Coordinates of C-alpha atoms and ligand atoms in Angstrom, one line a residue:
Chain A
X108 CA 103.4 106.1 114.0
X109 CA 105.5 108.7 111.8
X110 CA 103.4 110.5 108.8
X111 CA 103.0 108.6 105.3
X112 CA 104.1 111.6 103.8
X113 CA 107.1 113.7 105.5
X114 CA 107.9 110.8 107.6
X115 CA 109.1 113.0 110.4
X116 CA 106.0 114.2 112.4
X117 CA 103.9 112.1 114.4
X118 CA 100.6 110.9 112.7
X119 CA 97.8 112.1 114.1
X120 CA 94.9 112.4 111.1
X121 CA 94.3 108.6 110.6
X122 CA 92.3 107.6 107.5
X123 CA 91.6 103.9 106.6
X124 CA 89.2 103.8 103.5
X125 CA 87.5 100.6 102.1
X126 CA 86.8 101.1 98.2
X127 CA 85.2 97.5 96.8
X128 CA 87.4 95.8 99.3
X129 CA 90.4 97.5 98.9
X130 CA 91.9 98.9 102.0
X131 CA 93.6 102.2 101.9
X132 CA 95.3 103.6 104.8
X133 CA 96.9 107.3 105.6
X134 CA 98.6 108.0 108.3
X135 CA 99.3 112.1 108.2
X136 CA 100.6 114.7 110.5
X137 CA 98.6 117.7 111.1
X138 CA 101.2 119.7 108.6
X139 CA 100.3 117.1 105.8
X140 CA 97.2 116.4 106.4
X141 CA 96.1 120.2 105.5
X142 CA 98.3 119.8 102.3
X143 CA 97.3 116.4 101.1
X144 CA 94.2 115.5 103.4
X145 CA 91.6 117.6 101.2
X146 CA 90.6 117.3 97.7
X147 CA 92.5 119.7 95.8
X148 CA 89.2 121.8 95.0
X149 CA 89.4 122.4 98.9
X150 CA 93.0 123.9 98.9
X151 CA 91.5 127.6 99.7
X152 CA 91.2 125.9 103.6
X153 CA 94.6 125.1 103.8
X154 CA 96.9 125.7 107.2
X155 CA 99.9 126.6 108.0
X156 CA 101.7 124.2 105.5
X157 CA 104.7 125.8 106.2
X158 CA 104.4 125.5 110.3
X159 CA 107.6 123.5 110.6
X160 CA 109.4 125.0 108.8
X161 CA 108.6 128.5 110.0
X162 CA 112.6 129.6 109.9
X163 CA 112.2 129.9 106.3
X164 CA 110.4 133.5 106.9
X165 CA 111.4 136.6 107.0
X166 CA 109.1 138.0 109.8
X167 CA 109.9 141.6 109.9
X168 CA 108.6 141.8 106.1
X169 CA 105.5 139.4 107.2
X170 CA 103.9 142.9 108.3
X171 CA 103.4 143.7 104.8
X172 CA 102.3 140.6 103.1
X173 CA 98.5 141.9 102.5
X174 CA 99.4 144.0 100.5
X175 CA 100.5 141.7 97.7
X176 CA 98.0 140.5 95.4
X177 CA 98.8 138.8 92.2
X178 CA 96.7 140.5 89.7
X179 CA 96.6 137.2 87.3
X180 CA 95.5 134.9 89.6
X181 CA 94.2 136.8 92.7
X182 CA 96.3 135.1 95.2
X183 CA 97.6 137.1 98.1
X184 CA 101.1 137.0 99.7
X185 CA 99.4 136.0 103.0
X186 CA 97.7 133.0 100.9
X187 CA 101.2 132.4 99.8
X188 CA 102.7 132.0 102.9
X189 CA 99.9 130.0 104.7
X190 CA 99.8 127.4 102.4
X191 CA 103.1 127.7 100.1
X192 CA 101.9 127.9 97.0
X193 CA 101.5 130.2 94.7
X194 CA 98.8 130.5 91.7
X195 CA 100.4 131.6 89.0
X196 CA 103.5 132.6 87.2
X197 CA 103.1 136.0 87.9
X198 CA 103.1 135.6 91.4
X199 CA 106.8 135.1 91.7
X200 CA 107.6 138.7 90.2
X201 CA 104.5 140.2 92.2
X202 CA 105.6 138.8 95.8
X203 CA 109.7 138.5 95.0
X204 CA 110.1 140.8 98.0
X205 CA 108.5 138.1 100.3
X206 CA 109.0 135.0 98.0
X207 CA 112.7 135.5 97.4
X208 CA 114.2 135.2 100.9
X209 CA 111.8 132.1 101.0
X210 CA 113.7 130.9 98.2
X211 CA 117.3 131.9 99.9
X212 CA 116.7 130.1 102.7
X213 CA 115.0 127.3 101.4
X214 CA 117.6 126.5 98.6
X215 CA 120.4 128.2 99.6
X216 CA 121.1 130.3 96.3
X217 CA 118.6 132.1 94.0
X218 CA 119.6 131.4 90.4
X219 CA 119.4 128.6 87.6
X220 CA 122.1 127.4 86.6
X221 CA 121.0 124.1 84.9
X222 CA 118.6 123.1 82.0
X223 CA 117.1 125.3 79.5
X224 CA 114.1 124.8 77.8
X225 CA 114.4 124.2 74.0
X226 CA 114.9 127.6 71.7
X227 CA 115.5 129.6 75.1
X228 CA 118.9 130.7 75.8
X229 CA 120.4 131.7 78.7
X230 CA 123.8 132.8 79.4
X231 CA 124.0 132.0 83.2
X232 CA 123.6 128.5 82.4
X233 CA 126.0 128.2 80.0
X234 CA 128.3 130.4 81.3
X235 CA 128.0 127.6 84.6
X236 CA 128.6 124.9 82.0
X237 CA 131.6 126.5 80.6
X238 CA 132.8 127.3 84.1
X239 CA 132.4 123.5 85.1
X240 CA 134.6 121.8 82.6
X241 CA 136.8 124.4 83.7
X242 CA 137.1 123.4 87.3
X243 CA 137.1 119.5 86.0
X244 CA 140.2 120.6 84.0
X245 CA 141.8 122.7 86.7
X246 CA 141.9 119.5 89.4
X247 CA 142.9 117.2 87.0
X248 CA 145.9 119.3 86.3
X249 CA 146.2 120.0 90.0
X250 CA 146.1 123.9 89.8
X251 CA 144.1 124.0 92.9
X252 CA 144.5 127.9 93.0
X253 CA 142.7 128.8 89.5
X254 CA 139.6 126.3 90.9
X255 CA 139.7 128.1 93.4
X256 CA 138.7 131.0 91.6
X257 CA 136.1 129.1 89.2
X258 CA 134.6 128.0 92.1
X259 CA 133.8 131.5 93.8
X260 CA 132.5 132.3 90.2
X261 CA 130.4 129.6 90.3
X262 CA 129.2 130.6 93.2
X263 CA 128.5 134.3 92.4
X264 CA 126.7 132.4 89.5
X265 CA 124.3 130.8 91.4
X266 CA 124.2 133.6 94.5
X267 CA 124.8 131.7 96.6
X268 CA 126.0 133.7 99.9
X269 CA 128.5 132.3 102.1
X270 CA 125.8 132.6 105.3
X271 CA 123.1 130.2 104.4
X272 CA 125.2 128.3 102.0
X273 CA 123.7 125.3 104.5
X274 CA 120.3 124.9 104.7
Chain B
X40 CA 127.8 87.2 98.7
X41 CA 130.0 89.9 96.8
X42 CA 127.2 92.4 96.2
X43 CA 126.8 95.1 94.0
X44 CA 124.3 98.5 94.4
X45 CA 121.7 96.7 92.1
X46 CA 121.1 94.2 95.2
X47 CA 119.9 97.4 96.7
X48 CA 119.0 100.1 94.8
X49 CA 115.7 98.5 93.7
X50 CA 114.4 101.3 91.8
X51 CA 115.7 104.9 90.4
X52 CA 113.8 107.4 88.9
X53 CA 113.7 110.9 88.2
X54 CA 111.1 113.5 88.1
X55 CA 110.6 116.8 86.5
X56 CA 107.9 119.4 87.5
X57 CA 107.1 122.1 84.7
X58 CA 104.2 124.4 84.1
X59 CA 102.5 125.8 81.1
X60 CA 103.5 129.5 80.3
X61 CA 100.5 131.8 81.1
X62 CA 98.2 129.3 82.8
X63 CA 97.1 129.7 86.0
X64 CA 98.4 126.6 88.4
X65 CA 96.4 124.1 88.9
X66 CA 95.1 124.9 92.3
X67 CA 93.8 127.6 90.6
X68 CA 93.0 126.2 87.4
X69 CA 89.5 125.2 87.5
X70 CA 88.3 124.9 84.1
X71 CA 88.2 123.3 80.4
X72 CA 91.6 124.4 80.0
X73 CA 93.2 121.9 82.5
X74 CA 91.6 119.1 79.9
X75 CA 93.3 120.6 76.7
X76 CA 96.4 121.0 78.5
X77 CA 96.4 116.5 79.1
X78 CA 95.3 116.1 75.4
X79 CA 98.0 118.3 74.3
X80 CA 101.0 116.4 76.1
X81 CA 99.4 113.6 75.2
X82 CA 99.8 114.2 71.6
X83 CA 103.2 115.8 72.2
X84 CA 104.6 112.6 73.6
X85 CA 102.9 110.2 71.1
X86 CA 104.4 112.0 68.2
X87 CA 107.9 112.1 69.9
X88 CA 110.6 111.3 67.2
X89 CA 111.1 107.5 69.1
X90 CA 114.2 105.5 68.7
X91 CA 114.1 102.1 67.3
X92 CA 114.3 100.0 70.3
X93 CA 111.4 101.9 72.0
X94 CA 109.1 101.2 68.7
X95 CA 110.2 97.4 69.5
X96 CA 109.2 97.0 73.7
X97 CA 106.3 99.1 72.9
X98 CA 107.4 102.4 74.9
X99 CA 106.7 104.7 71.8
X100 CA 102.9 104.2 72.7
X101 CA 101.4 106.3 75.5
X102 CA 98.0 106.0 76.7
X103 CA 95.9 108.3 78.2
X104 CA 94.1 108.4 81.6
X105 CA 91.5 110.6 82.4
X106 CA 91.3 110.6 86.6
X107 CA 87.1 111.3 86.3
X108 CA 86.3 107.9 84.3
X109 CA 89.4 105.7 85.7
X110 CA 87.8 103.8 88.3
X111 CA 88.8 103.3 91.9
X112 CA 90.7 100.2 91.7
X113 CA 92.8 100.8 88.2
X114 CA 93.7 104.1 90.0
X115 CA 95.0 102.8 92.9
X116 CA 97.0 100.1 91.0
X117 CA 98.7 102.7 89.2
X118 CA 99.2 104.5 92.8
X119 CA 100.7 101.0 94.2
X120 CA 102.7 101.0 90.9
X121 CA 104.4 104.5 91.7
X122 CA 103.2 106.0 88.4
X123 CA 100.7 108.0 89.7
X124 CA 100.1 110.0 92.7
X125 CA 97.4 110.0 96.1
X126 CA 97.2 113.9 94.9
X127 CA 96.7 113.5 91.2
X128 CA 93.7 110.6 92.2
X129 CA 91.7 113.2 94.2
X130 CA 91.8 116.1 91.5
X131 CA 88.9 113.6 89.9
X132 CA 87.9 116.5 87.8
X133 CA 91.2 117.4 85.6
X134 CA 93.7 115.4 87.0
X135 CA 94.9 112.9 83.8
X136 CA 98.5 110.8 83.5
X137 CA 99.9 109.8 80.4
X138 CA 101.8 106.7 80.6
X139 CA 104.1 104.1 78.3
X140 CA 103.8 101.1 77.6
X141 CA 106.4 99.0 79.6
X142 CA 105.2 101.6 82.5
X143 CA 108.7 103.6 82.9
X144 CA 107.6 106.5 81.8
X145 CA 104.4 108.4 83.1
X146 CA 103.7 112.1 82.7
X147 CA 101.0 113.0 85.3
X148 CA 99.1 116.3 84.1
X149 CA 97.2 118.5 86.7
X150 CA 99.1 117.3 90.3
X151 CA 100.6 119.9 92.1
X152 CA 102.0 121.5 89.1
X153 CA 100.8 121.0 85.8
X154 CA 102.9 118.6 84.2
X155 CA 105.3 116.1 86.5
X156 CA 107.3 114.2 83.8
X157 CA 108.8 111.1 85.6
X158 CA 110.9 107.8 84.5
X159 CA 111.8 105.0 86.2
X160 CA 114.0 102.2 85.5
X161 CA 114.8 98.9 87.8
X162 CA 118.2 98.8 89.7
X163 CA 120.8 101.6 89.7
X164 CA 120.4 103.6 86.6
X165 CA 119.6 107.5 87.9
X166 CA 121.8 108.7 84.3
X167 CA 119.6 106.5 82.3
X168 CA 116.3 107.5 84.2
X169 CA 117.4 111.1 83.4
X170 CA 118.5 110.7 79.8
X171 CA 114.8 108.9 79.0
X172 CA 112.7 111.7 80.7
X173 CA 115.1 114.6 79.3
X174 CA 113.8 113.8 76.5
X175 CA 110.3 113.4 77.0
X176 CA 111.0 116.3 78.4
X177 CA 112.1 117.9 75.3
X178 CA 109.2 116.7 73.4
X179 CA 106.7 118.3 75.1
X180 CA 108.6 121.3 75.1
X181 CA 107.9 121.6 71.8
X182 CA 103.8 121.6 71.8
X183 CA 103.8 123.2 75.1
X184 CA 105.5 126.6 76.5
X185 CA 106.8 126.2 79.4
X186 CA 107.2 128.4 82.4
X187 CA 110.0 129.4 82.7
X188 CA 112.4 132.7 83.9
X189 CA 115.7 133.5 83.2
X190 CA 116.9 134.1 86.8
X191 CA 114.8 131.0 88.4
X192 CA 114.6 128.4 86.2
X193 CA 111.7 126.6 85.7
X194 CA 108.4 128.0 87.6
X195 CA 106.7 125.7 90.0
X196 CA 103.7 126.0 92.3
X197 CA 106.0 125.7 95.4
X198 CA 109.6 127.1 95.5
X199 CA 110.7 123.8 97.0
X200 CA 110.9 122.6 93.2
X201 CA 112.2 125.6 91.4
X202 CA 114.9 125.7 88.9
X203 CA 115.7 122.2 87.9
X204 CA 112.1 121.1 88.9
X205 CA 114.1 118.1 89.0
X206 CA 113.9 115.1 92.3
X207 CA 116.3 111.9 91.6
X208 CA 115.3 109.5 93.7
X209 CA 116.2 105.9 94.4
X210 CA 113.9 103.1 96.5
X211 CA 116.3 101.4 98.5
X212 CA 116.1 98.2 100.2
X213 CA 118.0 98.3 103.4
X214 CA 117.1 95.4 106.0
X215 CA 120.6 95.1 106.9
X216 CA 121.3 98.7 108.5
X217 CA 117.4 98.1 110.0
X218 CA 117.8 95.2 111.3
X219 CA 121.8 96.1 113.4
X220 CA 120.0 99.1 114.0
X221 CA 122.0 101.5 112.0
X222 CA 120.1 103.1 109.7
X223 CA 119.5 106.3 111.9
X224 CA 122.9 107.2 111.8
X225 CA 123.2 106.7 108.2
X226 CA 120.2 108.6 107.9
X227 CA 121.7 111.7 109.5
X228 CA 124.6 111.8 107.8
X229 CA 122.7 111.9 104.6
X230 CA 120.6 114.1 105.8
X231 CA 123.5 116.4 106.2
X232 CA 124.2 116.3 102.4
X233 CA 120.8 117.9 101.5
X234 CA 118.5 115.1 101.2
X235 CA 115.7 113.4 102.0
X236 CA 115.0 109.9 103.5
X237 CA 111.4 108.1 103.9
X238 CA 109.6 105.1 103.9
X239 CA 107.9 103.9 101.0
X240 CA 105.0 102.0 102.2
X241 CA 105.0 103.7 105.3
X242 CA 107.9 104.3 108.1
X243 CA 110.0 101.9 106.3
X244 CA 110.3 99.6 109.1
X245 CA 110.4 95.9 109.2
X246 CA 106.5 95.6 108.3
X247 CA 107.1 97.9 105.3
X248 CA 109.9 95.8 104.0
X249 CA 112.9 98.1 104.6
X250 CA 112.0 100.0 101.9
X251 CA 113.3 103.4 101.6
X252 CA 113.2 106.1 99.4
X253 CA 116.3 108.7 99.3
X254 CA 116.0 112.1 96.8
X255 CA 117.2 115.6 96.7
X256 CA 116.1 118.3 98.7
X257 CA 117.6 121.6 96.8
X258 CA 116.9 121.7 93.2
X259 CA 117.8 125.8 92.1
X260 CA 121.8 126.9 92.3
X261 CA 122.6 123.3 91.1
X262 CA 122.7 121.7 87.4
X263 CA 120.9 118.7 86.7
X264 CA 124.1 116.8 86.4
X265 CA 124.9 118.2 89.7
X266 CA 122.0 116.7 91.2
X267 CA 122.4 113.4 89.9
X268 CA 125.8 113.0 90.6
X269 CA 125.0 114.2 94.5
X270 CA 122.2 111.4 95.0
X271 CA 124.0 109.1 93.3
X272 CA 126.9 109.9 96.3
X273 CA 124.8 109.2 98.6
X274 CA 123.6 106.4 97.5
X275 CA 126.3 105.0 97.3
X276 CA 127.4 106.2 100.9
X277 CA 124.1 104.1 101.8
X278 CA 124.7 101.3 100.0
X279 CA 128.1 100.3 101.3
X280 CA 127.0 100.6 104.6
X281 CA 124.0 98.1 104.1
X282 CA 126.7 96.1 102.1
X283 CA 128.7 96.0 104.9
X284 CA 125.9 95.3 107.8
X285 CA 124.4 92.2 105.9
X286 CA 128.0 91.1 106.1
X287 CA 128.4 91.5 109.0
X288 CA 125.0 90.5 110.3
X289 CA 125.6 87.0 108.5
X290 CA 129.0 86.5 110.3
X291 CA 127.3 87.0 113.3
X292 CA 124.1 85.4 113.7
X293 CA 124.4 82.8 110.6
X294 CA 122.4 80.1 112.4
X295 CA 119.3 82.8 113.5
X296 CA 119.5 84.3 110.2
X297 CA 119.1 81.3 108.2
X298 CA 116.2 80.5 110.5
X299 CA 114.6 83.9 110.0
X300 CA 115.1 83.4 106.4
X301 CA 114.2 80.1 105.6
X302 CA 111.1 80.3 107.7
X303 CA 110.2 83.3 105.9
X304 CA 110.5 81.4 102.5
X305 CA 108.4 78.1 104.4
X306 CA 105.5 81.0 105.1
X307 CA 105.2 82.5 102.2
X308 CA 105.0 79.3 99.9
X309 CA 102.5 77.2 102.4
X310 CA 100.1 80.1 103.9
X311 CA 96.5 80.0 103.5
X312 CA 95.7 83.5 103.8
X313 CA 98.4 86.4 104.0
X314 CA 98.0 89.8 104.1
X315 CA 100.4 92.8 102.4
X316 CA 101.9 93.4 105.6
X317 CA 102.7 90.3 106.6
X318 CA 103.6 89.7 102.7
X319 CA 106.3 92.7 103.0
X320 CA 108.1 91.5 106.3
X321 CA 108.1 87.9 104.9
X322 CA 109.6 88.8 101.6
X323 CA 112.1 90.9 102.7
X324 CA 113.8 87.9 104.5
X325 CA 113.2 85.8 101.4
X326 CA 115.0 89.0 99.5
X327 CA 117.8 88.8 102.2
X328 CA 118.1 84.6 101.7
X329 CA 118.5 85.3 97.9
X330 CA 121.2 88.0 98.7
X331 CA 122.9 85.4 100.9
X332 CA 122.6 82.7 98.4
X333 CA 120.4 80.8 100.2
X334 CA 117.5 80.6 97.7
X335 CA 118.0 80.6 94.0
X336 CA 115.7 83.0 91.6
X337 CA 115.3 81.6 88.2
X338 CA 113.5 85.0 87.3
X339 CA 114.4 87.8 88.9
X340 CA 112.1 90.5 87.3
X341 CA 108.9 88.3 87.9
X342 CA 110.8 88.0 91.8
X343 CA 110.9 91.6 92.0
X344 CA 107.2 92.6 90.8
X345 CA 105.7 90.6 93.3
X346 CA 106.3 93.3 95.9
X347 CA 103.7 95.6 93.5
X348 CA 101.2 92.3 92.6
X349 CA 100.9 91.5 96.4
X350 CA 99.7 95.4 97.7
X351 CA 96.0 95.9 98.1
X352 CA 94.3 96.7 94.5
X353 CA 97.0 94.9 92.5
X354 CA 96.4 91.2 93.6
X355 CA 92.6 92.4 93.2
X356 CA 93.5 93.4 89.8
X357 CA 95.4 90.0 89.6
X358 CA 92.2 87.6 90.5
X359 CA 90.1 89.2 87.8
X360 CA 87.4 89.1 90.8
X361 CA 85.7 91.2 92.8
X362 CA 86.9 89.9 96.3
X363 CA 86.0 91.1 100.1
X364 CA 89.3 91.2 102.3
X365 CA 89.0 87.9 103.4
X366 CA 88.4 86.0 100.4
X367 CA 92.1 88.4 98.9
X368 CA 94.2 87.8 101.4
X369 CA 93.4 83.9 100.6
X370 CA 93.9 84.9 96.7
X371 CA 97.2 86.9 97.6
X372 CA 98.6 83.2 99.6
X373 CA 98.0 81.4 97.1
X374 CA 99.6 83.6 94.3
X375 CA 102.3 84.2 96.2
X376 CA 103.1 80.7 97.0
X377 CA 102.4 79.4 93.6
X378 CA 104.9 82.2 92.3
X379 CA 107.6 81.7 94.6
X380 CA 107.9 77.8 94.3
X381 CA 107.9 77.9 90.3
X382 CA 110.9 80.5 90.3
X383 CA 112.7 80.3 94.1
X384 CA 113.8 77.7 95.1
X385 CA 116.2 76.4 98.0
Ligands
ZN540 ZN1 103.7 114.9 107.7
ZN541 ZN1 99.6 134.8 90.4

């Protein structure tokens, strides 16, 4: 039987609860069953959430991750990449030298290019905007060359780098 | 037995996962504050600047529900119903959802992040799934700040949702590619294109009536448009495949399929007792007949809720009674049956 939750592991945390005759059952992996198994209040006892996915991490830099604390929120980089979470805000600019090769390799690129909140502005995303009726216009008109170029803009946009563009 | 994506795309929606500016998450966030933060979106919502038609079908009104006092079975209907989720029912302390009237739109406040915004609609409609909760989404923008950086996008408690915050998902029904066997070919070459395939109720096999749920894995480096129009390909890439395998399952096996599928219906409108697993193998045949135009639905919205009245706490929620298991699963029979002869018939 596959996990309820990623679908892809083998379930091996069974749960069937009976609340006034109402049968729930979850079928979990080890890896989900430490991120959704426990009440949320319980989170600090998490695993290795990200066990199968361990490619994502940089382990060269992994040397250093106690030395990151957030000092909003208290979490540590170590936290961080135990359970994949962070606690705050904050913690993205205090850990972006382990978090943003995460992100890389996760994603694929490293900057937002779509929505932006109300009364914010931001020029990458409407420079990408801009740059995508552009491209629309350049195939309809069959100048496959100048998409060409829009295309590595958009690209340089994003950062996206030619490597990982896969995930 | 021309079929179109509606016959099955039986569900899209679209989800957006925001924080408040200069809160801590809510792993983290283990106070009063989490309470205020439900109230406040609450109020944003309710105030939203509606449009006519939403004053009319009662979607301008959201109501409020606090996980600590819901009890156990009205939580898990919403659960069954997809507007809540199995994380948001175990923060009992904070966890709160604020939901719409005809149910499309719920805004679940203290999951994983602090405010998931999510809509959706019946059939194949990811645009207009986006367009209803882009607003909402704007709405609450306006009470609440939102976390948010100028390099990536909106902040979220894991990176797998940064930027867009955005997942546009469909529930698929695919007994065709299951049943020829197919579907794990299809699956890679999805897969491939950056997304994700499950089960809904489970692996998604026959017993969880081919029911599958395909969204998008990467949400940062790519617009919201972007997005949608990538899950959309691919579900359409899906889609014509299943197309194509009823069709071809029907040329080849007529006689054995019409068997399956009119025993199916025979079961489901003359069982004593039936439980939600049998229920979901059963109706997915009956689903198939109806796609073949073998049974005739006089009402297909009532058709299509009785895959959420038959699971577990919603047929409880149906009999108005306090049943044991035994005493349901004789309630859930008889529903079903009594539904299914008064609007499919052969
Ligand atoms: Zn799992
Ligand atoms: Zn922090």
């Amino acid at each position: 039987m596959k996990c309820d939750e990623c679908g892809k592991r083998e379930a091996t945390f069974h749960s069937i609860k009976k609340i006034n005759g109402v049968t729930t059952e979850r079928h979990l992996c080890s890896e989900c069953q430490k991120k959704y198994g426990g009440s949320l209040m319980k989170m600090s006892g998490l695993g290795n959430l990200f066990g199968g996915l361990g490619s994502f991490f940089d382990e060269p830099r992994l040397s250093a991750r106690n030395e990151y604390i957030c000092p909003s929120c208290g979490t540590t980089g170590d936290e961080f990449l135990r359970t994949g979470f962070v606690g705050c805000s904050n913690c993205y600019k205090e850990f972006a030298p382990i978090i943003m090769p995460v992100i890389r390799r996760m994603q694929g690129d490293v900057s937002h290019v779509g929505k932006v909140p109300l009364g914010v502005e931001n020029s990458v995303s409407m420079e990408y905007d801009r740059l995508k009726k552009e491209l629309e216009k350049a195939i309809e008109l069959e100048e496959y060359e100048q998409a060409g170029i829009i295309r590595d803009r958009m690209r340089q946009l994003k950062g996206e780098s030619s490597d990982e563009r896969k995930l | 037995m021309n079929g179109n994506y509606n016959d099955v795309v039986v569900t899209s929606r679209v989800r957006l996962a925001r924080n408040a500016d200069g809160l801590p998450y809510p792993y983290k966030l283990n106070d009063d504050r989490a309470l205020l933060l439900a109230k406040k979106v609450c109020d944003a919502v309710n105030k939203r600047s509606s449009e006519p038609s939403d004053v009319e079908n009662g979607d301008a009104d959201y109501a409020l529900y606090r996980m600590e006092s819901i009890n156990d079975i009205d939580g898990e209907v919403l659960r069954e119903k997809h507007l809540i989720s199995a994380d948001l029912l175990e923060n009992k302390k904070y966890g709160a959802a604020i939901i719409n009237g005809s149910e499309t739109v719920s805004v679940m406040v203290g999951e994983e992040d602090h405010i998931r915004e999510q809509c959706i609609l019946q059939g194949f409609d990811l645009h207009g799934a986006y367009h209803k909760i882009n607003a909402v989404d704007d709405d609450i923008s306006k009470a609440i700040k939102f976390a948010y950086d100028a390099k990536l996008g909106y902040l979220t408690s894991c990176p797998t949702n940064i930027g867009t915050g955005m997942r546009a998902s469909a529930m698929m029904f695919l007994p065709g590619l299951g049943i020829t066997r197919n579907l794990e070919q299809c699956v890679g070459a999805v897969a491939r294109l950056n997304m994700t395939i499950r089960g809904v109720y489970g692996e998604g096999s026959e017993a969880d009536g081919y029911l599958y749920q395909i969204s998008n894995q990467k949400t940062l480096g790519v617009s919201e448009q972007e997005i949608l129009g990538s899950v959309q390909a691919s579900i359409g890439h899906i889609a014509d495949a299943e197309l194509h395998a009823r069709e071809q399952l029907f040329k080849e096996n007529s006689v054995a399929m019409k068997d399956r599928i009119f025993r199916s219906y025979g079961v489901l409108c003359n069982a004593y007792t039936l439980d939600s697993k049998e229920f979901m193998k059963l109706f997915a045949m009956v689903k198939l007949g109806v796609f073949y135009e073998l049974l005739k639905v006089s009402d297909s919205q009532r058709f299509e809720k009785l895959v959420t009245d038959a699971q577990p706490a919603n047929i409880l929620n149906l009999s108005g009674k306090q049943l044991g298991e035994e005493e349901r699963d004789v309630f859930r029979a008889a529903y079903v049956s009594k539904t299914l002869k008064s609007i499919c018939k052969r």
